[in-house]
mmCIF file of C-alpha atoms in Angstrom:
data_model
loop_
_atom_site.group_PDB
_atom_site.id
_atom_site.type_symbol
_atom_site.label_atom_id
_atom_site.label_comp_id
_atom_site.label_asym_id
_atom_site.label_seq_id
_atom_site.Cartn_x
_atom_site.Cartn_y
_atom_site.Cartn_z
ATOM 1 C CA UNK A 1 -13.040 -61.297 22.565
ATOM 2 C CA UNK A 2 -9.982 -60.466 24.779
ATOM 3 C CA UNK A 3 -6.482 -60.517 23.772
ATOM 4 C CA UNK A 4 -3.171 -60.321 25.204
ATOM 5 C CA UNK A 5 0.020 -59.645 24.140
ATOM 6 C CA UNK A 6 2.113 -58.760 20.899
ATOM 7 C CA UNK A 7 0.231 -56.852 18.406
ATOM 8 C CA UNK A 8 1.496 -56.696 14.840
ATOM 9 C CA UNK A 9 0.671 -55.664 11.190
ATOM 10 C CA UNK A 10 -2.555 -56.031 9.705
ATOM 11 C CA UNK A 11 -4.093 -55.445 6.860
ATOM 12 C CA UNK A 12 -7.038 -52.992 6.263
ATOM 13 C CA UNK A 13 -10.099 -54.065 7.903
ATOM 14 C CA UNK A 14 -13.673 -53.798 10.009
ATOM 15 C CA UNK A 15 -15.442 -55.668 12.253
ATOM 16 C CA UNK A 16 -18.953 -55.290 14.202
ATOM 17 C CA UNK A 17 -17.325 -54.947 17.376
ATOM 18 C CA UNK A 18 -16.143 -51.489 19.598
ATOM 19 C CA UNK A 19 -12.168 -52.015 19.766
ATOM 20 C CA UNK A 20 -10.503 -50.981 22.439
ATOM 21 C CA UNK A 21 -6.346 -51.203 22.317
ATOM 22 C CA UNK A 22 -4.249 -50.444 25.187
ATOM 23 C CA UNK A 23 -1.111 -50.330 25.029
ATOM 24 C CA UNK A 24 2.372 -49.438 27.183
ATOM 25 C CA UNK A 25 4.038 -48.297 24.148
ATOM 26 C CA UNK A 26 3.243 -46.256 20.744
ATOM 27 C CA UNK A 27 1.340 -48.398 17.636
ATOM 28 C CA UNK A 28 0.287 -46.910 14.790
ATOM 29 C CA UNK A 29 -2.893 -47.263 13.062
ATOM 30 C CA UNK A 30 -4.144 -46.013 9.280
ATOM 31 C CA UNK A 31 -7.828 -45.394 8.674
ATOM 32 C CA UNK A 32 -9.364 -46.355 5.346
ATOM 33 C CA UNK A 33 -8.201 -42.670 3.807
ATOM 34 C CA UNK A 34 -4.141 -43.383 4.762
ATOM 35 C CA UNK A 35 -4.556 -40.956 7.604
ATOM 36 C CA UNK A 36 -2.288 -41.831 10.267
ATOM 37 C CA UNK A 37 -2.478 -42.067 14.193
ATOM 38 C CA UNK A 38 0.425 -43.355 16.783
ATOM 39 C CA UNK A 39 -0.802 -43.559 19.993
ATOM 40 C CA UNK A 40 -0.718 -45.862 22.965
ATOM 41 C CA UNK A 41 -4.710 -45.757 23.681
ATOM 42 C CA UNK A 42 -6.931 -46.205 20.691
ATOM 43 C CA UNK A 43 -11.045 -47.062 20.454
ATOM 44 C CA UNK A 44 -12.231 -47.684 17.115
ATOM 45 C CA UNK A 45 -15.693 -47.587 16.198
ATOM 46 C CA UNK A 46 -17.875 -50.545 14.748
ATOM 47 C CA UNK A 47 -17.804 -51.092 11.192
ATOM 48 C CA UNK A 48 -15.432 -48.825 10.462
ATOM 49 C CA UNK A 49 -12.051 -50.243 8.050
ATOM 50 C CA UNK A 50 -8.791 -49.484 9.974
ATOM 51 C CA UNK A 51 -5.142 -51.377 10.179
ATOM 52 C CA UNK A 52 -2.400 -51.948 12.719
ATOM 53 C CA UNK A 53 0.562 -50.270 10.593
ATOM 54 C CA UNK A 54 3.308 -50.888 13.720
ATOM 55 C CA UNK A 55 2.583 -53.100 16.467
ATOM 56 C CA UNK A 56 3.348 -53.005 19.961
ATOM 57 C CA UNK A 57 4.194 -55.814 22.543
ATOM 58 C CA UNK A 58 2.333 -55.505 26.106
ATOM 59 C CA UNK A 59 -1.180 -54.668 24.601
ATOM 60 C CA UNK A 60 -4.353 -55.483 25.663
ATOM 61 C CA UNK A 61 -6.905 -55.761 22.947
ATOM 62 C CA UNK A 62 -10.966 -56.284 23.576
ATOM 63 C CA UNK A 63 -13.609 -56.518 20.817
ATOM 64 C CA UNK A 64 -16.753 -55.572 22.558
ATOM 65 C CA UNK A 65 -20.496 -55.882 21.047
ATOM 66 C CA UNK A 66 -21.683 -53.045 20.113
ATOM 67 C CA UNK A 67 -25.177 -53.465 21.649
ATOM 68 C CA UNK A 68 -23.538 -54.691 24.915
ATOM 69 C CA UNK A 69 -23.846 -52.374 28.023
ATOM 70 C CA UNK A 70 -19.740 -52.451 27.599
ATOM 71 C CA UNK A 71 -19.831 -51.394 24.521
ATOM 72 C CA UNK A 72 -22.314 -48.484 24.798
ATOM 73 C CA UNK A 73 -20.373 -47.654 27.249
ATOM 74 C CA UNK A 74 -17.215 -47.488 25.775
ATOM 75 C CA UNK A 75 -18.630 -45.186 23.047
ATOM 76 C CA UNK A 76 -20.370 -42.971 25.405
ATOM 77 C CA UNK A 77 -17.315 -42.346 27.430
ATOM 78 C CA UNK A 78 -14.965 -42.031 24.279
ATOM 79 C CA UNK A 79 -16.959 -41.439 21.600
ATOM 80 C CA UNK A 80 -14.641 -41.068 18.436
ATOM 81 C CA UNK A 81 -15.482 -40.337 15.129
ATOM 82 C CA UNK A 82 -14.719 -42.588 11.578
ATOM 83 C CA UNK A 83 -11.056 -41.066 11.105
ATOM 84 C CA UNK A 84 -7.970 -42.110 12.907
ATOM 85 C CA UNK A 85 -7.106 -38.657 14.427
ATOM 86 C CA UNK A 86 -10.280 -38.956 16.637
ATOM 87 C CA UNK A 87 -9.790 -42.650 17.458
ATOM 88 C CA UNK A 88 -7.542 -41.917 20.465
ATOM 89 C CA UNK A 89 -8.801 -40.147 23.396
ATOM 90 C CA UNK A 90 -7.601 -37.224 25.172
ATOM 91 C CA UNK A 91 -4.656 -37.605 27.875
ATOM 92 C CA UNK A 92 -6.626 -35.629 30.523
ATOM 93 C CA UNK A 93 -9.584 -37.991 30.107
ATOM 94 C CA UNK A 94 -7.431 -41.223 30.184
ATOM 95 C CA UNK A 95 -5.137 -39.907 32.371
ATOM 96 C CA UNK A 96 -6.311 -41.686 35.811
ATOM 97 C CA UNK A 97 -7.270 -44.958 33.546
ATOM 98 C CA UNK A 98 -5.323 -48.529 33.908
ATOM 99 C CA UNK A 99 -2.578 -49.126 30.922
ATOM 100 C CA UNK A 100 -1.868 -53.040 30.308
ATOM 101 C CA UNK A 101 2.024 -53.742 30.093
ATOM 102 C CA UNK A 102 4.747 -53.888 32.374
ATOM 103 C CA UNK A 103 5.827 -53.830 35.031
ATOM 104 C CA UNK A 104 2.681 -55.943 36.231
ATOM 105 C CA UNK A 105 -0.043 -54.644 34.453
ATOM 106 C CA UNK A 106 -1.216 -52.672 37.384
ATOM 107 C CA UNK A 107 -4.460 -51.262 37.614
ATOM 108 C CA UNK A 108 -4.597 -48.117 39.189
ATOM 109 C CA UNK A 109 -8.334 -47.498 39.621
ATOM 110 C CA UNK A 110 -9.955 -50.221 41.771
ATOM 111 C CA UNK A 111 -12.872 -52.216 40.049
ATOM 112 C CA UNK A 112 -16.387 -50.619 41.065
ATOM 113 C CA UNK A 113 -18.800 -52.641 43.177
ATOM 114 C CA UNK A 114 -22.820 -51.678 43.979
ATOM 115 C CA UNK A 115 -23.998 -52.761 47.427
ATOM 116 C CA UNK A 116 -25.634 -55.481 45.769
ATOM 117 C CA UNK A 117 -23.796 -57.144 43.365
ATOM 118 C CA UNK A 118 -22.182 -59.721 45.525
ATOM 119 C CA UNK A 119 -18.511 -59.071 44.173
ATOM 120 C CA UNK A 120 -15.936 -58.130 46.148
ATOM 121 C CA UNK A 121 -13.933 -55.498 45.511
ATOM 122 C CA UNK A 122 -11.063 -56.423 43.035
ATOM 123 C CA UNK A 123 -13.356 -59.276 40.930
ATOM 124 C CA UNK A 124 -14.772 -59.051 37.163
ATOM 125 C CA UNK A 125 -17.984 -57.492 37.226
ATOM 126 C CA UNK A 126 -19.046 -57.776 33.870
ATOM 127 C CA UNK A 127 -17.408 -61.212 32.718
ATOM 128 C CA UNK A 128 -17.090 -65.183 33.369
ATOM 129 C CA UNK A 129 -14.428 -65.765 36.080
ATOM 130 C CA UNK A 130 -11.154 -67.253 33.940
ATOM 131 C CA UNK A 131 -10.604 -71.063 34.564
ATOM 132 C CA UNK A 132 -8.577 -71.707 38.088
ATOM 133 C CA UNK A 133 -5.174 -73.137 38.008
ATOM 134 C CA UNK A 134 -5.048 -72.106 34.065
ATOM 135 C CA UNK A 135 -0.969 -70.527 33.327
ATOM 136 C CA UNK A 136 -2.902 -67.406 32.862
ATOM 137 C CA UNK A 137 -5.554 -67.237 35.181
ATOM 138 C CA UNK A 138 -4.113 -64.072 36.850
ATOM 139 C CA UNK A 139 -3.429 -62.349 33.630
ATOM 140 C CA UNK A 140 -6.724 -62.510 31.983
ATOM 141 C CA UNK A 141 -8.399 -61.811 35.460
ATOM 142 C CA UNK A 142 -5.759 -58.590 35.323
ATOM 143 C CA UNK A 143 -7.118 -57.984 31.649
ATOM 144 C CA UNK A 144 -10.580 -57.974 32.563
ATOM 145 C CA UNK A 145 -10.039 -55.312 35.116
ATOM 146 C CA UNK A 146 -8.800 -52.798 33.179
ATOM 147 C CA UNK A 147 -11.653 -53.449 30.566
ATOM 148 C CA UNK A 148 -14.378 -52.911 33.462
ATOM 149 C CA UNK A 149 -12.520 -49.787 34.556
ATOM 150 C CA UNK A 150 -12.047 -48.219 31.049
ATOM 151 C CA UNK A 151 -15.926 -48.882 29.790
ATOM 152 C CA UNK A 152 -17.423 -47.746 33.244
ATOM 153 C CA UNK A 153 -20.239 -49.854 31.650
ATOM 154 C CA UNK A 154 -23.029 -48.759 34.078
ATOM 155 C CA UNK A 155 -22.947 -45.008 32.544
ATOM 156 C CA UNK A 156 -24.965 -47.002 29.640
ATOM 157 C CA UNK A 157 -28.394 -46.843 29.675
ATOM 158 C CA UNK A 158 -29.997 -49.880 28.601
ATOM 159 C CA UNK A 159 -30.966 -49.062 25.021
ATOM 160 C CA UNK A 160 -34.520 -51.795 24.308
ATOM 161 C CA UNK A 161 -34.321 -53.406 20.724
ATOM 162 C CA UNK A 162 -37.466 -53.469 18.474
ATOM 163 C CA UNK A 163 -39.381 -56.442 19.489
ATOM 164 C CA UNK A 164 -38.999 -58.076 15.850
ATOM 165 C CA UNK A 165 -35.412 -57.670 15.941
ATOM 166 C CA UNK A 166 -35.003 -58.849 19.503
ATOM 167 C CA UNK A 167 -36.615 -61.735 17.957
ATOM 168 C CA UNK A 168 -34.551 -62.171 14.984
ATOM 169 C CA UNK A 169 -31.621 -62.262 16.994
ATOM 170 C CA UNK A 170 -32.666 -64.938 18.845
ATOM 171 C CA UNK A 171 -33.841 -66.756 15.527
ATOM 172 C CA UNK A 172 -30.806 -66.255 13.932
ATOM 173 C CA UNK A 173 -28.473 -68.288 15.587
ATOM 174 C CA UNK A 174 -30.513 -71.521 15.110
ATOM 175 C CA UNK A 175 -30.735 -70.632 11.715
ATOM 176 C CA UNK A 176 -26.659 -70.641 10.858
ATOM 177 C CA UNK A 177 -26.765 -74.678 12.160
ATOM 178 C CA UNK A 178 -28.868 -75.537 9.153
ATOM 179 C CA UNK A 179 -26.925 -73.544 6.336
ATOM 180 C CA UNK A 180 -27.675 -70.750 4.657
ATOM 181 C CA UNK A 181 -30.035 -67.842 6.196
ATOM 182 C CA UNK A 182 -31.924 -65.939 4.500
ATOM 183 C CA UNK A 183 -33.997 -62.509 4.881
ATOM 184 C CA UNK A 184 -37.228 -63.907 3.959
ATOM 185 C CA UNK A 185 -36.806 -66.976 6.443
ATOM 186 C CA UNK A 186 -36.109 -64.702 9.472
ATOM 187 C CA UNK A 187 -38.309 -62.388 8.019
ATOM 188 C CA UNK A 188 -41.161 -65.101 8.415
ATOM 189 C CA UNK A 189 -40.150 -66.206 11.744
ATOM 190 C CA UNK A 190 -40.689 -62.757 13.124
ATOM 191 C CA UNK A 191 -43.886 -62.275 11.196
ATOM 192 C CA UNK A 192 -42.721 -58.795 9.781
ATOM 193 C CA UNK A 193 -41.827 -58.233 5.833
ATOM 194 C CA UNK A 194 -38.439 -58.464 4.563
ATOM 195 C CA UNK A 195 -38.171 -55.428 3.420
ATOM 196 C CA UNK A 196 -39.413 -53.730 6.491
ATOM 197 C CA UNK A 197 -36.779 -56.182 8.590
ATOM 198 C CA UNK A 198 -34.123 -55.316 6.548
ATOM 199 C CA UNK A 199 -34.883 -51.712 7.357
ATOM 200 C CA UNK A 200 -35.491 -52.491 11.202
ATOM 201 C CA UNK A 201 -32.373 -54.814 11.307
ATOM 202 C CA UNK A 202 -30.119 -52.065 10.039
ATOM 203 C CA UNK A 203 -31.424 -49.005 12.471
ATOM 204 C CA UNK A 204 -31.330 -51.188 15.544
ATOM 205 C CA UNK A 205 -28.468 -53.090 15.109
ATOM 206 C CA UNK A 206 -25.943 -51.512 12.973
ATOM 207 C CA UNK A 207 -25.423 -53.286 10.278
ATOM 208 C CA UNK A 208 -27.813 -55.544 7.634
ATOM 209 C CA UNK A 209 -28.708 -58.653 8.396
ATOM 210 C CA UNK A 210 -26.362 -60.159 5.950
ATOM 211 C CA UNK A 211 -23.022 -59.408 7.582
ATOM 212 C CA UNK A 212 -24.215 -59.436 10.670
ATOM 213 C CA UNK A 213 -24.859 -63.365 9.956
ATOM 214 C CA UNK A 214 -21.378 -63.512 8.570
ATOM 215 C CA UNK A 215 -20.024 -61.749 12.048
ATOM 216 C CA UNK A 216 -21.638 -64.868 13.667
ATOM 217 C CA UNK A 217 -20.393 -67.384 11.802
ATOM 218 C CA UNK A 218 -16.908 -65.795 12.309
ATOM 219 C CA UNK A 219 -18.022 -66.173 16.245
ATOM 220 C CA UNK A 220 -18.449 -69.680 16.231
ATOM 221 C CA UNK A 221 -15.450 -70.359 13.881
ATOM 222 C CA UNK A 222 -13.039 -68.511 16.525
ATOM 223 C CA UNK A 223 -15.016 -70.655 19.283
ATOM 224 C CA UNK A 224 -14.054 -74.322 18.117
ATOM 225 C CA UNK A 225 -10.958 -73.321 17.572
ATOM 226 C CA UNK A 226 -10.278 -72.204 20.833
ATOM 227 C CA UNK A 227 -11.891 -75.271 21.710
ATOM 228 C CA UNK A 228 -9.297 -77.626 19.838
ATOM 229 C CA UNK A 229 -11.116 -77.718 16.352
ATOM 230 C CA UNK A 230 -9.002 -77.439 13.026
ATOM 231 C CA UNK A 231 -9.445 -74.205 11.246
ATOM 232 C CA UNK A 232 -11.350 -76.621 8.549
ATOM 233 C CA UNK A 233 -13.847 -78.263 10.830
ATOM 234 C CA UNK A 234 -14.207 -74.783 12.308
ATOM 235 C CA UNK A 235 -15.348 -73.327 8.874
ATOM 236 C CA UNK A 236 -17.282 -76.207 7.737
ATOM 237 C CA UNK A 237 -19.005 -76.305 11.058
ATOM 238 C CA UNK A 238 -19.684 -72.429 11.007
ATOM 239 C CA UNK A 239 -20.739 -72.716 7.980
ATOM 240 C CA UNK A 240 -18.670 -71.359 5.729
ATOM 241 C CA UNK A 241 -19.024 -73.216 1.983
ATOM 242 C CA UNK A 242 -14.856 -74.215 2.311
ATOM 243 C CA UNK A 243 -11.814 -73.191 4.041
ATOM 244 C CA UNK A 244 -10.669 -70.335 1.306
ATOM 245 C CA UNK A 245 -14.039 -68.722 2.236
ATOM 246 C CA UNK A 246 -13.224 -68.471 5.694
ATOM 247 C CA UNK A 247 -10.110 -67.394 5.413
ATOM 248 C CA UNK A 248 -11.291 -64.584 2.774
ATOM 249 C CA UNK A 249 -13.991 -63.278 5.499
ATOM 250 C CA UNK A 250 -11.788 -63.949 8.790
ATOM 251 C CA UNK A 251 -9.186 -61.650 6.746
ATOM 252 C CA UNK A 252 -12.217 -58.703 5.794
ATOM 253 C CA UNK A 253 -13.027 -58.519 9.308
ATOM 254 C CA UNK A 254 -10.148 -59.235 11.824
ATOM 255 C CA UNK A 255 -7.021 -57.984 8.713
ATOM 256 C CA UNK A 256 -4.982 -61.221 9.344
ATOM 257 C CA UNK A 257 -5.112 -65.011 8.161
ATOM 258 C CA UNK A 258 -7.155 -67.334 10.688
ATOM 259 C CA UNK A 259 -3.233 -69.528 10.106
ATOM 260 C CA UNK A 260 -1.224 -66.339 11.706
ATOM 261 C CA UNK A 261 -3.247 -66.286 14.636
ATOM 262 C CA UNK A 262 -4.427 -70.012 15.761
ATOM 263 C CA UNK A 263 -0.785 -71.182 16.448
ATOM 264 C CA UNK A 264 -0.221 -68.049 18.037
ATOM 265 C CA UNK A 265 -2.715 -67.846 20.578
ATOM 266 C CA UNK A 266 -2.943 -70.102 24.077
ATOM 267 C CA UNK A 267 -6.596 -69.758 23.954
ATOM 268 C CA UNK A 268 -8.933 -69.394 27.697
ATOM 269 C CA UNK A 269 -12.469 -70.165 27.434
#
């Protein structure tokens, strides 16, 4: 997920995503303890509970899978600890690296290309071209540059999954159409025992199985309602029992109300 403009406060939360914020002026963040950073470059680990304490207009926010080559990227470039005093990086590392604000968002570092790629220089490497003739087309195309150039993503070594958990990730998603999903069923489908997927699931991926099905579900949620659902057919179709449990989960991971940010957002596919 990619996001433009205004920042504000949020409450304390985590999400299974690498965060990067970029910024052209000061925020201030608050780790889990109360400790305290104001910075204008920030890259929060996965998982880890954190809160916007003063916003900042002009910022560029991306929540990048943590399995992605982005992602590993990110981490291996920056690679902060759990507290907020290591969540921004040093000025003589970033110093050379792309801020998003004004004037023009420039980029100063032009976008990488290999000989065989195809991409000219100045295009998205790593993501879906942004619709032609949308308002923002140039923006998020902007955006997307100065995510490539900050991750660096081909300094990440591909990193192969367990086959049985390669597996269950692919199970999973077909799973959250029909309700509920449990350990034993993916468990099954992977021919492994729950207990030994549960174990598997958690070293390769992160996190247990359990939130990580939750982090889906909030996925899809934020997906139809970029798409032009109602934040109640979202839930219901993510499947989330009603629309207080949605808003209870949305709030764990993301620190605001689904409300506060749907009629705030002009959302791009």
């Amino acid at each position: 997920m990619l996001y433009g403009g205004t920042v504000g406060r949020n409450g304390l939360h985590a999400h299974h995503a690498v965060q990067l914020i970029v910024s052209a002026e000061p925020f201030t963040m608050a780790d889990a303890h109360g400790e305290r950073l104001t910075t204008r470059i920030a890259v929060v680990p996965p998982d880890t509970r954190h809160a916007i304490l003063a916003g900042a207009r002009e910022t560029l926010l991306a929540h990048l899978d943590p399995r992605s080559a982005p992602g590993r990227s990110l981490l291996a470039r920056f690679g902060t600890g759990y507290g907020a005093s290591a969540w921004s990086p040093s000025v003589t590392r970033t110093r050379d690296l792309p801020v998003y604000g004004s004037p023009a968002h420039a980029v100063t570092e032009p976008v990488r290309t290999s000989p065989t790629s195809g991409h000219h220089r100045g295009r998205p490497l790593m993501f879906a071209e942004p619709p032609i003739g949308h308002a923002r087309s140039a923006e998020v195309t902007t955006a997307l540059r100065v995510v490539e150039v900050w991750t660096g993503h081909s300094a990440a070594d591909s990193v192969p999954l367990h086959p049985a958990v390669e597996a269950a990730i692919t199970v999973i998603p077909a799973l959250l159409r029909g309700g509920p999903v449990r350990l034993r069923t993916v468990a099954d489908a992977v021919h492994l025992s729950p207990s030994r997927l549960a174990h598997l699931f958690s070293a390769h991926v992160g996190i247990p199985l359990r939130p990580y099905v939750r982090w889906l579900r909030l996925q899809r949620a934020i997906g139809l309602v970029a798409e032009g659902e109602t934040l109640t057919v979202a839930a219901h179709s993510a499947g989330f029992t009603d629309s207080p449990h949605f808003t209870r989960a949305f709030r764990d991971t993301f620190g605001n109300a689904p409300s506060e940010l749907a009629a705030a957002i002009d959302w791009l596919p």
